[in-house]
Coordinates of N, CA and C and ligand atoms in Angstrom, one line a residue:
M153 N 0.8 -1.2 0.0 CA 0.0 0.0 0.0 C 0.9 1.3 0.0
R154 N 0.7 2.1 -1.0 CA 1.5 3.3 -1.1 C 0.8 4.5 -0.5
T155 N 1.4 5.2 0.5 CA 0.8 6.4 1.0 C 0.8 7.5 0.0
P156 N -0.3 8.1 -0.4 CA -0.3 9.2 -1.3 C 0.5 10.3 -0.8
F157 N 1.2 11.0 -1.7 CA 2.0 12.2 -1.3 C 1.6 13.4 -2.2
V158 N 1.2 14.4 -1.5 CA 0.8 15.6 -2.2 C 1.8 16.8 -1.8
V159 N 2.4 17.4 -2.8 CA 3.4 18.5 -2.5 C 3.0 19.7 -3.3
G160 N 3.1 20.8 -2.6 CA 2.8 22.1 -3.2 C 4.1 22.8 -3.7
N161 N 4.3 23.0 -5.0 CA 5.5 23.6 -5.6 C 5.1 25.1 -5.7
W162 N 5.6 25.9 -4.8 CA 5.3 27.3 -4.8 C 6.0 28.1 -5.9
K163 N 7.0 27.5 -6.6 CA 7.8 28.2 -7.6 C 8.2 29.6 -7.1
L164 N 8.2 30.6 -8.0 CA 8.7 31.9 -7.6 C 7.6 32.8 -7.0
H165 N 7.1 32.3 -5.8 CA 6.0 33.0 -5.2 C 6.2 33.0 -3.7
K166 N 5.8 34.0 -3.0 CA 5.7 34.1 -1.5 C 7.0 34.6 -0.9
N167 N 6.9 35.8 -0.3 CA 8.0 36.3 0.6 C 7.9 35.6 1.9
V168 N 8.7 35.9 2.9 CA 8.8 35.2 4.1 C 7.4 35.3 4.9
A169 N 6.9 36.5 5.0 CA 5.6 36.7 5.8 C 4.5 35.9 5.1
E170 N 4.4 36.0 3.8 CA 3.4 35.3 3.0 C 3.5 33.7 3.2
A171 N 4.8 33.3 3.1 CA 5.0 31.8 3.2 C 4.6 31.3 4.6
Q172 N 5.0 32.1 5.6 CA 4.6 31.7 7.0 C 3.1 31.7 7.2
A173 N 2.4 32.6 6.6 CA 1.0 32.7 6.8 C 0.3 31.5 6.1
L174 N 0.8 31.2 4.9 CA 0.2 30.0 4.1 C 0.5 28.7 4.9
V175 N 1.7 28.5 5.3 CA 2.0 27.2 5.9 C 1.3 27.1 7.3
T176 N 1.1 28.2 8.0 CA 0.3 28.1 9.3 C -1.1 27.7 9.0
E177 N -1.7 28.3 7.9 CA -3.0 27.9 7.5 C -3.1 26.4 7.2
L178 N -2.1 25.9 6.4 CA -2.1 24.5 6.0 C -2.0 23.6 7.2
K179 N -1.1 24.0 8.2 CA -0.9 23.2 9.4 C -2.2 23.1 10.1
N180 N -2.9 24.2 10.3 CA -4.2 24.2 11.0 C -5.2 23.3 10.3
Q181 N -5.3 23.4 9.0 CA -6.3 22.6 8.3 C -6.0 21.2 8.0
L182 N -4.7 20.8 8.0 CA -4.3 19.5 7.6 C -3.8 18.6 8.8
G183 N -3.9 19.2 10.0 CA -3.3 18.6 11.2 C -3.9 17.2 11.4
A184 N -5.2 17.0 11.1 CA -5.8 15.7 11.4 C -5.6 14.6 10.4
I185 N -5.1 15.1 9.2 CA -5.0 14.1 8.1 C -3.7 13.3 8.2
R186 N -3.7 12.0 8.4 CA -2.5 11.3 8.5 C -2.4 10.2 7.4
D187 N -3.4 10.0 6.6 CA -3.3 9.0 5.6 C -2.8 9.5 4.2
V188 N -2.4 10.8 4.2 CA -1.8 11.4 3.0 C -0.5 12.1 3.5
A189 N 0.6 11.9 2.9 CA 1.8 12.6 3.2 C 1.7 13.9 2.5
V190 N 2.1 15.0 3.2 CA 1.9 16.4 2.5 C 3.2 17.2 2.7
G191 N 3.6 17.9 1.6 CA 4.8 18.7 1.7 C 4.6 20.0 1.0
V192 N 5.5 21.0 1.3 CA 5.5 22.2 0.6 C 6.9 22.5 0.1
A193 N 7.0 23.1 -1.0 CA 8.3 23.5 -1.6 C 8.3 25.0 -1.9
P194 N 8.6 25.8 -0.8 CA 8.7 27.3 -1.0 C 10.0 27.6 -1.7
P195 N 10.2 28.9 -2.1 CA 11.5 29.4 -2.6 C 12.5 29.3 -1.5
F196 N 13.8 29.2 -2.0 CA 14.9 29.0 -1.0 C 14.9 30.0 0.2
T197 N 14.5 31.3 -0.1 CA 14.6 32.3 0.9 C 13.5 32.1 2.0
A198 N 12.5 31.3 1.8 CA 11.5 31.1 2.8 C 11.7 29.7 3.5
L199 N 12.7 28.9 3.1 CA 12.8 27.6 3.7 C 13.0 27.6 5.2
W200 N 13.9 28.4 5.6 CA 14.2 28.4 7.1 C 13.0 28.8 7.9
P201 N 12.4 30.0 7.6 CA 11.3 30.4 8.4 C 10.1 29.4 8.3
V202 N 9.9 28.8 7.2 CA 8.8 27.8 7.1 C 9.2 26.6 7.9
A203 N 10.4 26.2 7.9 CA 10.8 25.0 8.7 C 10.5 25.2 10.2
R204 N 10.8 26.5 10.6 CA 10.5 26.8 12.0 C 9.0 26.6 12.3
R205 N 8.1 27.0 11.4 CA 6.7 26.9 11.6 C 6.2 25.4 11.6
L206 N 7.0 24.6 10.9 CA 6.6 23.2 10.7 C 7.2 22.3 11.8
E207 N 7.9 22.8 12.8 CA 8.6 22.0 13.7 C 7.7 21.0 14.4
D208 N 6.5 21.4 14.8 CA 5.6 20.4 15.5 C 4.5 19.9 14.5
S209 N 4.9 19.7 13.3 CA 3.9 19.3 12.3 C 4.4 18.1 11.5
H210 N 3.5 17.4 10.9 CA 3.9 16.2 10.1 C 4.0 16.7 8.6
L211 N 3.8 17.9 8.3 CA 4.0 18.4 6.9 C 5.5 18.4 6.7
V212 N 6.0 18.0 5.5 CA 7.4 18.0 5.2 C 7.8 19.2 4.3
L213 N 9.1 19.5 4.4 CA 9.6 20.7 3.7 C 10.5 20.2 2.5
A214 N 10.2 20.7 1.3 CA 11.0 20.4 0.2 C 11.6 21.6 -0.5
A215 N 12.8 21.5 -1.1 CA 13.4 22.5 -1.9 C 12.9 22.3 -3.3
Q216 N 13.0 23.3 -4.2 CA 12.6 23.2 -5.5 C 13.7 22.7 -6.5
D217 N 14.9 22.7 -6.0 CA 16.0 22.3 -6.8 C 17.2 22.1 -5.8
C218 N 18.3 21.5 -6.2 CA 19.5 21.5 -5.4 C 20.7 21.4 -6.4
F219 N 21.9 21.5 -5.9 CA 23.1 21.4 -6.7 C 23.7 20.0 -6.3
W220 N 24.7 19.6 -7.1 CA 25.3 18.2 -6.9 C 26.6 18.2 -6.1
E221 N 27.2 19.4 -5.9 CA 28.4 19.4 -5.1 C 28.1 19.9 -3.7
E222 N 28.9 19.5 -2.7 CA 28.7 19.9 -1.3 C 29.2 21.3 -1.0
K223 N 30.3 21.7 -1.6 CA 30.9 23.0 -1.4 C 31.8 23.4 -2.5
G224 N 32.3 24.6 -2.5 CA 33.3 25.0 -3.5 C 32.9 26.3 -4.2
A225 N 33.6 26.6 -5.3 CA 33.4 27.8 -6.1 C 32.3 27.6 -7.1
W226 N 31.0 27.7 -6.6 CA 29.9 27.5 -7.4 C 28.8 28.6 -7.1
T227 N 29.2 29.8 -7.5 CA 28.3 31.0 -7.1 C 26.9 30.7 -7.5
G228 N 26.1 31.0 -6.4 CA 24.6 30.9 -6.7 C 24.0 29.6 -6.4
E229 N 24.8 28.5 -6.2 CA 24.2 27.2 -6.0 C 24.0 26.9 -4.5
V230 N 23.1 25.9 -4.2 CA 22.8 25.5 -2.9 C 22.9 24.0 -2.8
A231 N 23.7 23.5 -1.8 CA 24.0 22.1 -1.7 C 22.9 21.3 -1.0
P232 N 22.7 20.1 -1.3 CA 21.7 19.3 -0.6 C 21.9 19.3 1.0
T233 N 23.2 19.2 1.4 CA 23.5 19.2 2.8 C 23.0 20.5 3.5
M234 N 23.1 21.6 2.7 CA 22.6 22.9 3.2 C 21.1 22.9 3.4
L235 N 20.5 22.3 2.4 CA 19.0 22.2 2.5 C 18.6 21.3 3.7
A236 N 19.3 20.2 3.9 CA 19.0 19.4 5.1 C 19.2 20.2 6.4
D237 N 20.3 21.0 6.3 CA 20.6 21.8 7.5 C 19.5 22.8 7.9
V238 N 18.8 23.4 6.9 CA 17.7 24.3 7.3 C 16.4 23.6 7.4
G239 N 16.3 22.3 7.4 CA 15.1 21.6 7.7 C 14.4 20.9 6.6
C240 N 15.0 21.0 5.4 CA 14.3 20.2 4.3 C 14.6 18.7 4.4
T241 N 13.6 18.0 4.1 CA 13.7 16.5 4.0 C 13.5 16.0 2.6
W242 N 13.1 16.9 1.7 CA 12.9 16.5 0.3 C 13.4 17.6 -0.6
T243 N 13.7 17.2 -1.9 CA 13.9 18.2 -2.9 C 13.3 17.8 -4.2
L244 N 12.8 18.7 -5.0 CA 12.5 18.4 -6.4 C 13.7 18.4 -7.2
V245 N 13.8 17.6 -8.2 CA 14.9 17.6 -9.2 C 14.4 17.4 -10.6
G246 N 14.9 18.2 -11.5 CA 14.5 18.0 -12.9 C 13.2 18.5 -13.3
H247 N 12.7 19.5 -12.6 CA 11.4 20.1 -13.0 C 11.5 20.7 -14.4
S248 N 10.5 20.6 -15.2 CA 10.5 21.0 -16.6 C 10.9 22.4 -16.8
E249 N 10.6 23.3 -15.8 CA 11.0 24.7 -15.9 C 12.5 24.8 -15.8
R250 N 13.1 24.0 -15.0 CA 14.6 24.0 -14.9 C 15.2 23.4 -16.2
R251 N 14.6 22.4 -16.8 CA 15.1 21.8 -18.0 C 15.0 22.9 -19.2
T252 N 13.8 23.6 -19.2 CA 13.6 24.5 -20.3 C 14.4 25.8 -20.2
H253 N 14.4 26.4 -19.0 CA 15.0 27.7 -18.9 C 16.4 27.7 -18.3
F254 N 16.8 26.6 -17.7 CA 18.1 26.7 -17.0 C 19.1 25.6 -17.4
G255 N 18.8 24.9 -18.5 CA 19.7 24.0 -19.1 C 19.9 22.7 -18.3
E256 N 18.9 22.3 -17.5 CA 19.0 21.1 -16.8 C 18.9 19.9 -17.9
T257 N 19.7 18.9 -17.7 CA 19.8 17.8 -18.6 C 19.6 16.5 -17.8
D258 N 19.4 15.4 -18.5 CA 19.3 14.1 -17.8 C 20.6 13.8 -17.0
A259 N 21.7 14.3 -17.6 CA 23.0 14.0 -16.9 C 23.0 14.8 -15.6
T260 N 22.6 16.1 -15.6 CA 22.7 16.9 -14.4 C 21.6 16.4 -13.4
V261 N 20.5 16.0 -13.9 CA 19.5 15.5 -13.0 C 20.0 14.2 -12.3
G262 N 20.7 13.4 -13.0 CA 21.3 12.2 -12.3 C 22.3 12.5 -11.2
K263 N 23.1 13.6 -11.5 CA 24.1 14.0 -10.4 C 23.4 14.6 -9.2
K264 N 22.3 15.4 -9.5 CA 21.6 16.0 -8.4 C 20.8 15.0 -7.5
V265 N 20.2 14.0 -8.2 CA 19.5 12.9 -7.5 C 20.4 12.2 -6.6
A266 N 21.6 11.8 -7.1 CA 22.6 11.1 -6.3 C 23.0 11.9 -5.1
A267 N 23.3 13.2 -5.3 CA 23.8 14.0 -4.3 C 22.8 14.2 -3.2
A268 N 21.5 14.4 -3.6 CA 20.4 14.7 -2.6 C 20.2 13.4 -1.8
L269 N 20.2 12.2 -2.4 CA 20.0 11.0 -1.7 C 21.2 10.8 -0.7
K270 N 22.4 11.1 -1.2 CA 23.6 10.9 -0.3 C 23.4 11.8 0.9
A271 N 22.8 13.0 0.8 CA 22.7 13.9 1.9 C 21.5 13.6 2.8
G272 N 20.8 12.5 2.4 CA 19.7 12.0 3.3 C 18.4 12.6 2.9
L273 N 18.3 13.4 1.8 CA 17.0 13.9 1.4 C 16.2 12.9 0.6
G274 N 14.9 13.1 0.6 CA 14.1 12.4 -0.4 C 14.1 13.2 -1.7
V275 N 13.9 12.5 -2.8 CA 13.9 13.2 -4.1 C 12.6 13.0 -4.8
I276 N 12.1 14.1 -5.4 CA 10.9 14.0 -6.3 C 11.5 14.3 -7.7
A277 N 11.7 13.3 -8.5 CA 12.3 13.4 -9.8 C 11.2 13.6 -10.8
C278 N 11.3 14.8 -11.5 CA 10.2 15.2 -12.5 C 10.5 14.7 -13.9
V279 N 9.5 14.1 -14.5 CA 9.6 13.6 -15.9 C 8.4 14.1 -16.7
G280 N 8.5 14.2 -18.0 CA 7.3 14.5 -18.7 C 7.6 15.1 -20.1
E281 N 6.7 14.9 -21.0 CA 6.9 15.3 -22.4 C 6.3 16.6 -22.8
T282 N 6.8 17.2 -23.8 CA 6.2 18.5 -24.3 C 5.1 18.1 -25.3
E283 N 4.3 19.1 -25.7 CA 3.2 18.8 -26.6 C 3.7 18.2 -27.9
A284 N 4.8 18.8 -28.4 CA 5.3 18.3 -29.7 C 5.8 16.9 -29.6
Q285 N 6.4 16.6 -28.5 CA 6.8 15.2 -28.3 C 5.6 14.2 -28.2
R286 N 4.6 14.7 -27.5 CA 3.4 13.8 -27.4 C 2.8 13.6 -28.8
D287 N 2.7 14.7 -29.6 CA 2.1 14.6 -30.9 C 3.0 13.7 -31.8
A288 N 4.3 13.6 -31.6 CA 5.2 12.8 -32.4 C 5.3 11.4 -31.8
N289 N 4.3 11.0 -30.9 CA 4.3 9.7 -30.2 C 5.6 9.4 -29.5
Q290 N 6.2 10.4 -28.9 CA 7.5 10.2 -28.2 C 7.3 10.2 -26.7
T291 N 6.1 10.2 -26.2 CA 5.9 10.3 -24.8 C 6.7 9.3 -24.0
F292 N 6.5 8.0 -24.3 CA 7.1 7.0 -23.5 C 8.6 7.1 -23.6
A293 N 9.2 7.4 -24.8 CA 10.6 7.4 -24.9 C 11.2 8.6 -24.1
V294 N 10.5 9.7 -24.1 CA 10.9 10.9 -23.3 C 10.9 10.6 -21.8
V295 N 9.8 10.0 -21.3 CA 9.8 9.7 -19.9 C 10.8 8.6 -19.5
D296 N 11.0 7.7 -20.4 CA 12.0 6.7 -20.1 C 13.4 7.3 -20.0
A297 N 13.7 8.2 -20.9 CA 15.0 8.9 -20.8 C 15.2 9.7 -19.6
H298 N 14.1 10.4 -19.2 CA 14.1 11.2 -18.0 C 14.3 10.3 -16.7
L299 N 13.6 9.2 -16.7 CA 13.7 8.3 -15.6 C 15.1 7.6 -15.5
D300 N 15.6 7.2 -16.7 CA 16.9 6.6 -16.7 C 18.0 7.6 -16.2
G301 N 17.8 8.9 -16.6 CA 18.7 10.0 -16.1 C 18.6 10.1 -14.5
A302 N 17.4 10.0 -14.0 CA 17.3 10.2 -12.6 C 17.8 9.0 -11.8
L303 N 17.8 7.8 -12.5 CA 18.3 6.6 -11.8 C 19.8 6.3 -12.1
A304 N 20.5 7.2 -12.8 CA 21.8 6.9 -13.2 C 22.8 6.6 -12.1
G305 N 22.5 7.1 -10.9 CA 23.4 6.8 -9.7 C 23.1 5.5 -9.1
G306 N 22.1 4.7 -9.6 CA 21.9 3.4 -9.0 C 20.5 3.3 -8.3
A307 N 20.2 2.2 -7.7 CA 18.9 2.0 -7.1 C 18.7 2.9 -5.9
P308 N 17.6 3.6 -5.9 CA 17.4 4.6 -4.8 C 16.7 3.9 -3.6
P309 N 16.7 4.5 -2.4 CA 15.9 4.0 -1.3 C 14.4 4.2 -1.6
L310 N 13.6 3.2 -1.5 CA 12.2 3.3 -2.0 C 11.3 4.3 -1.3
D311 N 11.6 4.6 -0.1 CA 10.7 5.5 0.6 C 11.2 7.0 0.4
R312 N 12.4 7.1 -0.2 CA 12.9 8.5 -0.4 C 13.0 8.8 -1.9
F313 N 12.3 8.1 -2.8 CA 12.4 8.4 -4.2 C 11.0 8.3 -4.8
V314 N 10.6 9.5 -5.3 CA 9.3 9.7 -5.9 C 9.4 10.2 -7.3
I315 N 8.6 9.7 -8.2 CA 8.5 10.3 -9.6 C 7.4 11.2 -9.6
A316 N 7.5 12.4 -10.3 CA 6.4 13.2 -10.6 C 6.3 13.2 -12.1
Y317 N 5.2 12.7 -12.6 CA 4.9 12.8 -14.1 C 4.1 14.0 -14.3
E318 N 4.8 15.0 -15.1 CA 4.2 16.3 -15.4 C 4.3 16.5 -16.8
P319 N 3.2 16.3 -17.6 CA 3.3 16.6 -19.0 C 3.5 18.1 -19.2
V320 N 4.5 18.5 -19.9 CA 4.8 20.0 -20.0 C 3.6 20.8 -20.5
W321 N 2.8 20.2 -21.4 CA 1.7 20.9 -22.0 C 0.6 21.1 -21.0
A322 N 0.7 20.5 -19.8 CA -0.4 20.7 -18.8 C 0.0 21.6 -17.7
I323 N 1.3 22.0 -17.7 CA 1.8 22.8 -16.5 C 1.4 24.2 -16.7
G324 N 0.6 24.7 -15.7 CA 0.3 26.2 -15.7 C -0.6 26.6 -16.9
T325 N -1.2 25.6 -17.6 CA -1.9 26.0 -18.8 C -3.4 25.8 -18.5
G326 N -3.8 25.2 -17.4 CA -5.2 24.9 -17.2 C -5.7 23.7 -17.9
R327 N -4.8 23.1 -18.8 CA -5.1 21.9 -19.5 C -4.6 20.7 -18.7
T328 N -5.4 19.9 -18.1 CA -4.9 18.8 -17.3 C -4.9 17.6 -18.3
A329 N -4.0 16.6 -18.1 CA -4.2 15.3 -18.8 C -5.5 14.7 -18.3
T330 N -6.2 14.0 -19.1 CA -7.4 13.3 -18.6 C -6.9 12.2 -17.7
P331 N -7.7 11.7 -16.8 CA -7.3 10.6 -15.9 C -6.8 9.4 -16.7
A332 N -7.4 9.2 -17.9 CA -6.9 8.0 -18.7 C -5.6 8.3 -19.3
Q333 N -5.4 9.5 -19.8 CA -4.0 9.9 -20.3 C -2.9 9.8 -19.3
A334 N -3.3 10.3 -18.1 CA -2.3 10.2 -17.0 C -2.0 8.8 -16.6
Q335 N -3.1 8.0 -16.4 CA -2.9 6.6 -15.9 C -2.1 5.8 -16.9
E336 N -2.3 6.1 -18.2 CA -1.5 5.3 -19.2 C 0.0 5.6 -19.0
V337 N 0.4 6.8 -18.8 CA 1.8 7.1 -18.7 C 2.3 6.6 -17.3
H338 N 1.5 6.7 -16.3 CA 1.9 6.2 -14.9 C 2.1 4.7 -15.0
A339 N 1.2 4.0 -15.7 CA 1.4 2.5 -15.8 C 2.7 2.2 -16.5
H340 N 3.0 3.0 -17.6 CA 4.2 2.8 -18.3 C 5.4 3.0 -17.4
I341 N 5.4 4.1 -16.6 CA 6.5 4.4 -15.7 C 6.7 3.3 -14.7
R342 N 5.6 2.7 -14.2 CA 5.7 1.7 -13.2 C 6.3 0.4 -13.9
G343 N 5.9 0.2 -15.1 CA 6.5 -0.9 -15.9 C 8.0 -0.7 -16.1
R344 N 8.4 0.5 -16.4 CA 9.8 0.8 -16.5 C 10.6 0.6 -15.2
L345 N 10.0 1.0 -14.1 CA 10.6 0.8 -12.8 C 10.8 -0.7 -12.5
R346 N 9.8 -1.5 -12.9 CA 9.8 -2.9 -12.7 C 11.0 -3.5 -13.5
E347 N 11.2 -3.0 -14.8 CA 12.3 -3.5 -15.5 C 13.7 -3.1 -14.9
R348 N 13.7 -1.9 -14.5 CA 15.0 -1.3 -14.0 C 15.3 -1.8 -12.6
L349 N 14.3 -1.9 -11.7 CA 14.6 -2.1 -10.2 C 13.9 -3.3 -9.6
G350 N 13.0 -3.9 -10.4 CA 12.3 -5.1 -9.9 C 10.9 -4.9 -9.3
D351 N 10.2 -6.0 -9.1 CA 8.8 -5.9 -8.7 C 8.6 -5.1 -7.4
A352 N 9.4 -5.4 -6.4 CA 9.1 -4.8 -5.1 C 9.3 -3.3 -5.2
A353 N 10.3 -2.8 -5.9 CA 10.5 -1.4 -6.1 C 9.4 -0.8 -6.9
A354 N 9.0 -1.4 -7.9 CA 7.9 -0.9 -8.7 C 6.6 -0.7 -8.0
A355 N 6.4 -1.7 -7.0 CA 5.2 -1.6 -6.2 C 5.3 -0.6 -5.2
A356 N 6.5 -0.2 -4.7 CA 6.6 0.7 -3.6 C 6.8 2.2 -4.0
I357 N 7.4 2.4 -5.1 CA 7.7 3.8 -5.5 C 6.5 4.6 -5.9
R358 N 6.3 5.7 -5.3 CA 5.1 6.6 -5.6 C 5.3 7.4 -6.8
I359 N 4.3 7.5 -7.6 CA 4.3 8.3 -8.8 C 3.2 9.4 -8.7
Q360 N 3.7 10.6 -8.6 CA 2.7 11.8 -8.5 C 2.4 12.2 -9.9
Y361 N 1.2 12.8 -10.0 CA 0.8 13.5 -11.3 C 0.9 15.0 -11.0
G362 N 1.4 15.7 -12.0 CA 1.4 17.2 -11.9 C 1.0 17.8 -13.2
G363 N 0.4 19.0 -13.1 CA 0.0 19.7 -14.4 C -1.4 20.2 -14.2
S364 N -1.6 21.4 -13.7 CA -3.0 22.0 -13.6 C -3.9 21.2 -12.7
V365 N -3.3 20.5 -11.7 CA -4.2 19.9 -10.7 C -4.9 20.9 -9.9
K366 N -6.2 20.7 -9.7 CA -7.0 21.7 -8.9 C -8.0 20.8 -8.1
A367 N -8.7 21.5 -7.1 CA -9.6 20.7 -6.3 C -10.7 20.1 -7.2
A368 N -11.0 20.8 -8.3 CA -12.1 20.3 -9.2 C -11.7 19.0 -10.0
N369 N -10.5 18.8 -10.2 CA -10.1 17.6 -11.0 C -9.3 16.6 -10.3
A370 N -9.0 16.9 -9.0 CA -8.0 16.0 -8.3 C -8.6 14.6 -8.0
E371 N -9.9 14.6 -7.7 CA -10.4 13.3 -7.2 C -10.4 12.2 -8.3
T372 N -10.8 12.6 -9.5 CA -10.8 11.5 -10.6 C -9.3 11.1 -10.9
L373 N -8.4 12.1 -10.9 CA -7.0 11.7 -11.1 C -6.5 10.8 -10.0
M374 N -6.8 11.1 -8.8 CA -6.2 10.4 -7.7 C -6.8 9.0 -7.6
R375 N -8.0 8.8 -8.2 CA -8.6 7.4 -8.2 C -7.9 6.4 -9.1
Q376 N -7.1 6.9 -10.0 CA -6.4 6.0 -10.9 C -5.4 5.1 -10.2
P377 N -5.3 3.9 -10.6 CA -4.5 2.9 -9.8 C -3.0 3.2 -9.6
D378 N -2.5 3.9 -10.6 CA -1.0 4.2 -10.6 C -0.7 5.6 -10.2
I379 N -1.7 6.4 -9.8 CA -1.4 7.8 -9.4 C -1.4 7.9 -7.9
D380 N -0.3 8.2 -7.3 CA -0.1 8.2 -5.9 C 0.1 9.6 -5.3
G381 N -0.7 10.5 -5.7 CA -0.6 11.9 -5.2 C -0.3 12.9 -6.3
A382 N 0.0 14.1 -5.9 CA 0.1 15.2 -6.9 C 1.2 16.1 -6.5
L383 N 1.8 16.7 -7.6 CA 2.7 17.8 -7.5 C 1.9 19.0 -8.0
V384 N 1.6 20.0 -7.1 CA 0.7 21.0 -7.4 C 1.4 22.4 -7.5
G385 N 1.2 23.1 -8.6 CA 1.8 24.4 -8.7 C 0.8 25.5 -8.3
G386 N 0.2 26.1 -9.3 CA -0.6 27.3 -9.0 C -1.7 27.1 -7.9
A387 N -2.3 25.9 -7.9 CA -3.4 25.7 -6.9 C -2.8 25.5 -5.5
S388 N -1.5 25.3 -5.3 CA -1.0 25.2 -4.0 C -0.7 26.5 -3.3
L389 N -0.9 27.6 -4.0 CA -0.7 28.9 -3.4 C -2.0 29.4 -2.6
D390 N -3.0 28.7 -2.7 CA -4.3 29.0 -2.1 C -4.6 27.8 -1.1
A391 N -4.7 28.2 0.2 CA -4.8 27.1 1.3 C -6.0 26.3 1.0
A392 N -7.2 26.9 0.8 CA -8.4 26.1 0.7 C -8.3 25.1 -0.5
E393 N -7.8 25.6 -1.6 CA -7.7 24.8 -2.8 C -6.7 23.6 -2.5
F394 N -5.6 23.9 -1.9 CA -4.6 22.9 -1.7 C -5.1 21.8 -0.7
V395 N -5.8 22.3 0.4 CA -6.4 21.4 1.3 C -7.4 20.4 0.7
A396 N -8.2 21.0 -0.2 CA -9.2 20.1 -0.9 C -8.5 19.1 -1.8
I397 N -7.3 19.4 -2.4 CA -6.6 18.5 -3.2 C -6.0 17.4 -2.3
V398 N -5.5 17.7 -1.2 CA -5.0 16.7 -0.2 C -6.1 15.8 0.2
K399 N -7.3 16.3 0.5 CA -8.4 15.5 0.9 C -8.8 14.5 -0.2
A400 N -8.7 15.0 -1.5 CA -9.1 14.2 -2.6 C -8.1 13.0 -2.8
A401 N -6.9 13.2 -2.3 CA -5.9 12.1 -2.4 C -6.0 11.0 -1.3
R402 N -6.9 11.2 -0.4 CA -7.0 10.2 0.7 C -7.4 8.8 0.1
P403 N -6.8 7.8 0.6 CA -7.1 6.5 0.1 C -8.6 6.1 0.4
R404 N -9.2 5.5 -0.5 CA -10.6 5.1 -0.3 C -10.7 3.5 -0.4
P405 N -11.6 3.0 0.4 CA -11.8 1.5 0.3 C -12.2 1.2 -1.2
A406 N -11.7 0.1 -1.7 CA -12.0 -0.2 -3.1 C -13.5 -0.6 -3.3
Ligands
PGA536 P1 0.7 23.8 -12.2 O1 2.2 23.4 -11.9 O2 -0.1 23.0 -11.1 O3 0.6 25.2 -11.9 O4 0.3 23.3 -13.5 C1 2.7 22.1 -11.6 C2 4.2 22.0 -11.5 O5 4.8 22.6 -12.3 O6 4.7 21.4 -10.6

């Protein structure tokens, strides 16, 4: 049984005061929910103050990216050990916005995943095709390449490795993949995990869906057998909306 995992990716939003206010609201509203793992990924500048607010909470703190070296002459970068030091227990790696705008490649994703796991962090490795790639029937090949990049450092610890399938054409566009479209790719990813890591790993590793997830569409997505939670961008900036998504991810009796 995989515990669903819902994470809010705040991207480039929220100063310290706004971040503290949002996370306080989430703590109050989500305190009683224990059957869904919940996390927030604020910008770097808000990590430490948000960590303080989360000290007595089961919500987990994630960074949106990390670097692969621990120290040195790397102006502007942040090491996974530094993220752990300020209270992060997770980090995103390989988000499509990092691939598109900041030159992230499968090779750099592999190095970041390995460094983050070595530092004791959990990793949410993002995979997903563009619209042109989907139209050219390359969806499975693209997610396979992204997944192989993320696994380049070897077999990960199963409780600290999560895949987020985020079709690029669905991110921030209001166009969600249909539950059937998402399930098809999630099932493919689980098959690929089975080939690469074996049955037990494929059964244990959680695969989140991301791309215009909202309260209104979360429940049908979360009911798909291979969707184990969500990576939520825009809708995670609003407490009521995010709380409703978390509730939609609660496991239901079959
Ligand atoms: P969105 O972003 O929910 O705003 O589409 C998802 C993501 O990029 O993680």
